[in-house]
Amino acid sequence: MSAYHPLAEQEAIDIASRIEDVFPRGAKLSCREIGDGNLNLVFHITDAESGRSLIMKQALPYAKVVGESWPLTLDRARIECEALMVQHRLAPGLVPKVYRYDAELALTIMEDLSDHVIMRRGLIELGRYPRFADDISTFLANTLFYTSDLGMNQQEKKIRAGRFINPELCKITEDLIFDDPYTVSANNNYEAAIEDEAEALRTDAALHLEVALLREKFLTQGQALLHGDLHTGSIFVTPESTKVIDPEFAYYGPMGYDIGAVIANLLLNAAGQSYWSKDEASRSDYRAYLLDTAEQVWTGFEAKFRALWNESCVDRLARTAPGYQDDYMRRLLQDTIGYAGAKMVRRIVGLAHVADIDKIEDAAVREAAQRTSLRIGKALIKENRRIASFGQALDIAAAALQG
Amino acid sequence: MSAYHPLAEQEAIDIASRIEDVFPRGAKLSCREIGDGNLNLVFHITDAESGRSLIMKQALPYAKVVGESWPLTLDRARIECEALMVQHRLAPGLVPKVYRYDAELALTIMEDLSDHVIMRRGLIELGRYPRFADDISTFLANTLFYTSDLGMNQQEKKIRAGRFINPELCKITEDLIFDDPYTVSANNNYEAAIEDEAEALRTDAALHLEVALLREKFLTQGQALLHGDLHTGSIFVTPESTKVIDPEFAYYGPMGYDIGAVIANLLLNAAGQSYWSKDEASRSDYRAYLLDTAEQVWTGFEAKFRALWNESCVDRLARTAPGYQDDYMRRLLQDTIGYAGAKMVRRIVGLAHVADIDKIEDAAVREAAQRTSLRIGKALIKENRRIASFGQALDIAAAALQG
């Protein structure tokens, strides 16, 4: 392979034609670039005759976000690919299969999931995914437990953490989630109608203390290998299947950050349902579905994580110290709630938004949904260290959604 | 340089003779191997004519402890040398100067400190070191602050943490300090007279929970670059000078672990003073000196660390979030106390002991000192999360020392 350059479509076809575990020899392949062009090229390669297909994802050496462009390491392609392979081993069937990785080209060739839909779109379209809560809680429990000091050799874990040092992508999170929304920053992005909310975020001392504590854990607590960006845009679903994609933010961090990301995005969609649901009855019904799903994600995660701990914990003291598992799960719940709140706030006033809210066409409804999201987000952040059950977080969300 | 082999004395002289910033050209050097032979060769190279000297420390590819021998990575020599260089930059004058490092030979050539005494011996001999508390608190504040997310570029910190991944040496700590003393282990080493104490350590549920929490932080909390083994055997002193040596356990961990190590070793010596001090008056006087010193270490550290934070903090939220610094310092104090306790317990029942206690010749006095040390250690561990001031920890120690 030659040194790095962004692939043209014909080159992508030439490389794909050599993936013989997917395509029959001599297959006539076609190629379409389907990436959003901000961070990566994504080629969808298909063989019409056999019906087979694959995805080739190539990292670009820069990031484009709202017109800005900044350099970004190609090493993130290695991190993403290695994370996918770890996740594939620990949560089989819940991430795309990797066929090949080319380090020089920063290129991962993997399973095509175009029979799935991006979950964010699915939720906007009021889809229901009966496998989702069970699948994602399995993904979370397995990947977080078995990459932590509870579930893997503690010396190998240190070596692995070294392979997932990811400064550039972590900095994006540190800035956009744990700093900018709470100050005046060119990275912020919110509508003039909620200037009062943005101002309140900048001046809320109790909020700042909690965000500083969550930020500190994100910076220092290497509990487990995180996906690192587990919103509903990183999850492909069908009613029968769940696939987690795009772990380029993977690093060793606090477990609650991944769980909180899932919870936050379910709640953001719930806030957006003031628009997407056609009437009050279907809105109430769909919101109940979302809150139930959030609860099942946590309770499923907790039950599976505790079961893994009881069966497979490698740490003698963690296995035997009375009360330690309960204490750990309580802190994990609190982290989850705090990070969920931080993820909600940044999606309203920070750089990157979500379609669940931004695509609401009616300005007044959109503004109300933004205020609701902020009310939930701020309350989850402020209450996180007092939360004793997931139900308390759901009560906060339900109250804000109703009024 | 050839591939790794343990140096003979003549080879050590040949290498040393090329260190021209120390020795005059053509100097007639003599060499004495002064290491304890367990982990490293240590050559003391002197030129009688100029009076100049240096130390050459070469890592051995194995560890010998109580007759056992197990392989140990030579990479620890790199870690030790790089840690020394970081510490030298951040705390000038408080660590030996490094003249050269040879990676293939796992060899560090550094400043000779033989005009100093090992502090453990100094304390056993009732020495007083008026510079110590100020120096060591400067060392702790500077090295911990400026290697943390508070005091250095947060992306460079991640890269640096990667260079200090130190699985084998960390495992020694994880086993010998945070596991073995609380269970039946071949690594434990205590006298039959305190079997009842060992049994109590194995069955104390509240203690096990706290040790599990301290162990978890040691495994996961990458706050700052620690020395990692900061007992009084790793500190050279004179009344005018303090030099910290031997950072081969260096890794990114919880700051309180280093501070706690210093405190623990002052308190272990205080327990041993029932033997070393000649009479009740001098005993009471020297213990007061040790407790005062411990207090000055903490209060000096706290004042300097807060000053650095107020002047040089790189983290916007840490700088501005109301109450965050106080919250951080409270947690740091609690970690310090908890780790101090864990370090005391391991020195009585675990593999490696301290001369302050073990060299007490009178068996009954030695046993009493061991029981006193365990009483303090257990109380510090159990109380750590309730400690609100360093004075509370001193009160615990003072009460136990008085009987």
PDB file of C-alpha atoms in Angstrom, chain B residues 31-147:
ATOM      1  CA  CYS B  31      34.669   1.761  42.505  1.00  0.00           C
ATOM      2  CA  ARG B  32      32.627   0.053  45.189  1.00  0.00           C
ATOM      3  CA  GLU B  33      29.354  -1.798  44.634  1.00  0.00           C
ATOM      4  CA  ILE B  34      27.086  -0.619  47.452  1.00  0.00           C
ATOM      5  CA  GLY B  35      23.639  -1.878  46.350  1.00  0.00           C
ATOM      6  CA  ASP B  36      21.672  -4.280  48.492  1.00  0.00           C
ATOM      7  CA  GLY B  37      21.688  -6.629  45.497  1.00  0.00           C
ATOM      8  CA  ASN B  38      17.942  -7.188  45.496  1.00  0.00           C
ATOM      9  CA  LEU B  39      16.879  -5.123  42.517  1.00  0.00           C
ATOM     10  CA  ASN B  40      19.825  -3.081  41.290  1.00  0.00           C
ATOM     11  CA  LEU B  41      23.572  -2.803  41.187  1.00  0.00           C
ATOM     12  CA  VAL B  42      24.754   0.495  42.674  1.00  0.00           C
ATOM     13  CA  PHE B  43      28.335   1.562  41.974  1.00  0.00           C
ATOM     14  CA  HIS B  44      29.935   4.335  43.982  1.00  0.00           C
ATOM     15  CA  ILE B  45      32.719   5.780  41.835  1.00  0.00           C
ATOM     16  CA  THR B  46      35.239   8.154  43.414  1.00  0.00           C
ATOM     17  CA  ASP B  47      38.311  10.100  42.434  1.00  0.00           C
ATOM     18  CA  ALA B  48      40.421  10.453  45.564  1.00  0.00           C
ATOM     19  CA  GLU B  49      42.526  13.248  44.084  1.00  0.00           C
ATOM     20  CA  SER B  50      39.728  15.661  43.090  1.00  0.00           C
ATOM     21  CA  GLY B  51      37.346  14.401  45.768  1.00  0.00           C
ATOM     22  CA  ARG B  52      34.667  14.033  43.115  1.00  0.00           C
ATOM     23  CA  SER B  53      32.266  11.111  42.889  1.00  0.00           C
ATOM     24  CA  LEU B  54      29.121   9.799  41.250  1.00  0.00           C
ATOM     25  CA  ILE B  55      26.623   6.976  41.492  1.00  0.00           C
ATOM     26  CA  MET B  56      25.844   4.467  38.741  1.00  0.00           C
ATOM     27  CA  LYS B  57      22.631   2.544  39.248  1.00  0.00           C
ATOM     28  CA  GLN B  58      21.969  -0.433  37.015  1.00  0.00           C
ATOM     29  CA  ALA B  59      18.693  -2.341  37.091  1.00  0.00           C
ATOM     30  CA  LEU B  60      18.919  -6.129  37.403  1.00  0.00           C
ATOM     31  CA  PRO B  61      16.488  -8.235  35.393  1.00  0.00           C
ATOM     32  CA  TYR B  62      15.057  -9.848  38.510  1.00  0.00           C
ATOM     33  CA  ALA B  63      13.985  -9.035  42.042  1.00  0.00           C
ATOM     34  CA  LYS B  64      15.208 -10.879  45.083  1.00  0.00           C
ATOM     35  CA  VAL B  65      13.054 -10.496  48.182  1.00  0.00           C
ATOM     36  CA  VAL B  66      13.281 -12.887  51.143  1.00  0.00           C
ATOM     37  CA  GLY B  67      15.073 -15.485  49.058  1.00  0.00           C
ATOM     38  CA  GLU B  68      12.498 -15.517  46.263  1.00  0.00           C
ATOM     39  CA  SER B  69      13.555 -14.348  42.826  1.00  0.00           C
ATOM     40  CA  TRP B  70      11.250 -13.222  40.073  1.00  0.00           C
ATOM     41  CA  PRO B  71      11.852 -11.556  36.713  1.00  0.00           C
ATOM     42  CA  LEU B  72      11.360  -7.796  36.568  1.00  0.00           C
ATOM     43  CA  THR B  73      11.451  -5.548  33.520  1.00  0.00           C
ATOM     44  CA  LEU B  74      14.550  -3.462  32.854  1.00  0.00           C
ATOM     45  CA  ASP B  75      12.176  -0.775  31.538  1.00  0.00           C
ATOM     46  CA  ARG B  76      11.845   0.359  35.141  1.00  0.00           C
ATOM     47  CA  ALA B  77      15.302   1.936  34.758  1.00  0.00           C
ATOM     48  CA  ARG B  78      13.901   4.154  31.981  1.00  0.00           C
ATOM     49  CA  ILE B  79      10.869   5.008  34.103  1.00  0.00           C
ATOM     50  CA  GLU B  80      13.058   5.827  37.098  1.00  0.00           C
ATOM     51  CA  CYS B  81      15.387   7.994  35.035  1.00  0.00           C
ATOM     52  CA  GLU B  82      12.578   9.861  33.273  1.00  0.00           C
ATOM     53  CA  ALA B  83      10.823  10.412  36.598  1.00  0.00           C
ATOM     54  CA  LEU B  84      14.043  11.795  38.093  1.00  0.00           C
ATOM     55  CA  MET B  85      14.347  14.212  35.198  1.00  0.00           C
ATOM     56  CA  VAL B  86      10.734  15.392  35.528  1.00  0.00           C
ATOM     57  CA  GLN B  87      11.190  15.810  39.297  1.00  0.00           C
ATOM     58  CA  HIS B  88      14.510  17.609  38.833  1.00  0.00           C
ATOM     59  CA  ARG B  89      12.839  20.135  36.563  1.00  0.00           C
ATOM     60  CA  LEU B  90       9.837  20.665  38.871  1.00  0.00           C
ATOM     61  CA  ALA B  91      11.620  20.481  42.238  1.00  0.00           C
ATOM     62  CA  PRO B  92      15.196  21.576  41.558  1.00  0.00           C
ATOM     63  CA  GLY B  93      17.711  20.565  44.211  1.00  0.00           C
ATOM     64  CA  LEU B  94      15.387  17.987  45.746  1.00  0.00           C
ATOM     65  CA  VAL B  95      16.420  14.965  43.648  1.00  0.00           C
ATOM     66  CA  PRO B  96      19.846  13.803  42.464  1.00  0.00           C
ATOM     67  CA  LYS B  97      21.047  15.294  39.198  1.00  0.00           C
ATOM     68  CA  VAL B  98      21.166  12.785  36.317  1.00  0.00           C
ATOM     69  CA  TYR B  99      24.377  12.925  34.258  1.00  0.00           C
ATOM     70  CA  ARG B 100      23.654  10.181  31.710  1.00  0.00           C
ATOM     71  CA  TYR B 101      21.196   7.412  30.944  1.00  0.00           C
ATOM     72  CA  ASP B 102      22.022   4.295  28.951  1.00  0.00           C
ATOM     73  CA  ALA B 103      18.895   2.466  27.847  1.00  0.00           C
ATOM     74  CA  GLU B 104      20.596  -0.747  26.708  1.00  0.00           C
ATOM     75  CA  LEU B 105      22.437  -1.179  29.980  1.00  0.00           C
ATOM     76  CA  ALA B 106      19.428   0.052  32.034  1.00  0.00           C
ATOM     77  CA  LEU B 107      21.975   2.333  33.665  1.00  0.00           C
ATOM     78  CA  THR B 108      21.532   5.768  35.242  1.00  0.00           C
ATOM     79  CA  ILE B 109      24.594   7.828  36.142  1.00  0.00           C
ATOM     80  CA  MET B 110      23.784  10.442  38.751  1.00  0.00           C
ATOM     81  CA  GLU B 111      24.871  12.717  41.521  1.00  0.00           C
ATOM     82  CA  ASP B 112      26.503  11.092  44.553  1.00  0.00           C
ATOM     83  CA  LEU B 113      24.646  11.864  47.764  1.00  0.00           C
ATOM     84  CA  SER B 114      26.833   9.974  50.200  1.00  0.00           C
ATOM     85  CA  ASP B 115      27.254  13.106  52.314  1.00  0.00           C
ATOM     86  CA  HIS B 116      23.554  12.566  53.165  1.00  0.00           C
ATOM     87  CA  VAL B 117      22.046   9.835  55.336  1.00  0.00           C
ATOM     88  CA  ILE B 118      19.023   7.711  54.604  1.00  0.00           C
ATOM     89  CA  MET B 119      16.242   9.391  56.553  1.00  0.00           C
ATOM     90  CA  ARG B 120      14.995   6.154  58.095  1.00  0.00           C
ATOM     91  CA  ARG B 121      18.384   5.661  59.725  1.00  0.00           C
ATOM     92  CA  GLY B 122      18.509   9.335  60.657  1.00  0.00           C
ATOM     93  CA  LEU B 123      15.196   9.081  62.494  1.00  0.00           C
ATOM     94  CA  ILE B 124      16.176   5.870  64.257  1.00  0.00           C
ATOM     95  CA  GLU B 125      19.218   7.777  65.512  1.00  0.00           C
ATOM     96  CA  LEU B 126      16.968  10.607  66.717  1.00  0.00           C
ATOM     97  CA  GLY B 127      18.219  13.045  64.098  1.00  0.00           C
ATOM     98  CA  ARG B 128      16.390  16.305  63.466  1.00  0.00           C
ATOM     99  CA  TYR B 129      16.059  17.707  59.980  1.00  0.00           C
ATOM    100  CA  PRO B 130      14.849  21.303  60.077  1.00  0.00           C
ATOM    101  CA  ARG B 131      14.679  21.547  56.240  1.00  0.00           C
ATOM    102  CA  PHE B 132      12.744  18.339  55.741  1.00  0.00           C
ATOM    103  CA  ALA B 133       9.089  19.380  56.127  1.00  0.00           C
ATOM    104  CA  ASP B 134       9.544  22.447  53.940  1.00  0.00           C
ATOM    105  CA  ASP B 135      11.541  20.562  51.307  1.00  0.00           C
ATOM    106  CA  ILE B 136       9.338  17.490  51.050  1.00  0.00           C
ATOM    107  CA  SER B 137       6.156  19.572  50.955  1.00  0.00           C
ATOM    108  CA  THR B 138       7.698  21.589  48.114  1.00  0.00           C
ATOM    109  CA  PHE B 139       8.657  18.360  46.347  1.00  0.00           C
ATOM    110  CA  LEU B 140       5.117  16.995  46.752  1.00  0.00           C
ATOM    111  CA  ALA B 141       3.302  20.201  45.800  1.00  0.00           C
ATOM    112  CA  ASN B 142       5.447  20.902  42.741  1.00  0.00           C
ATOM    113  CA  THR B 143       5.692  17.397  41.312  1.00  0.00           C
ATOM    114  CA  LEU B 144       2.042  16.553  41.928  1.00  0.00           C
ATOM    115  CA  PHE B 145       0.580  19.870  40.784  1.00  0.00           C
ATOM    116  CA  TYR B 146       2.663  20.333  37.661  1.00  0.00           C
ATOM    117  CA  THR B 147       2.153  16.771  36.390  1.00  0.00           C
TER     118      THR B 147
END
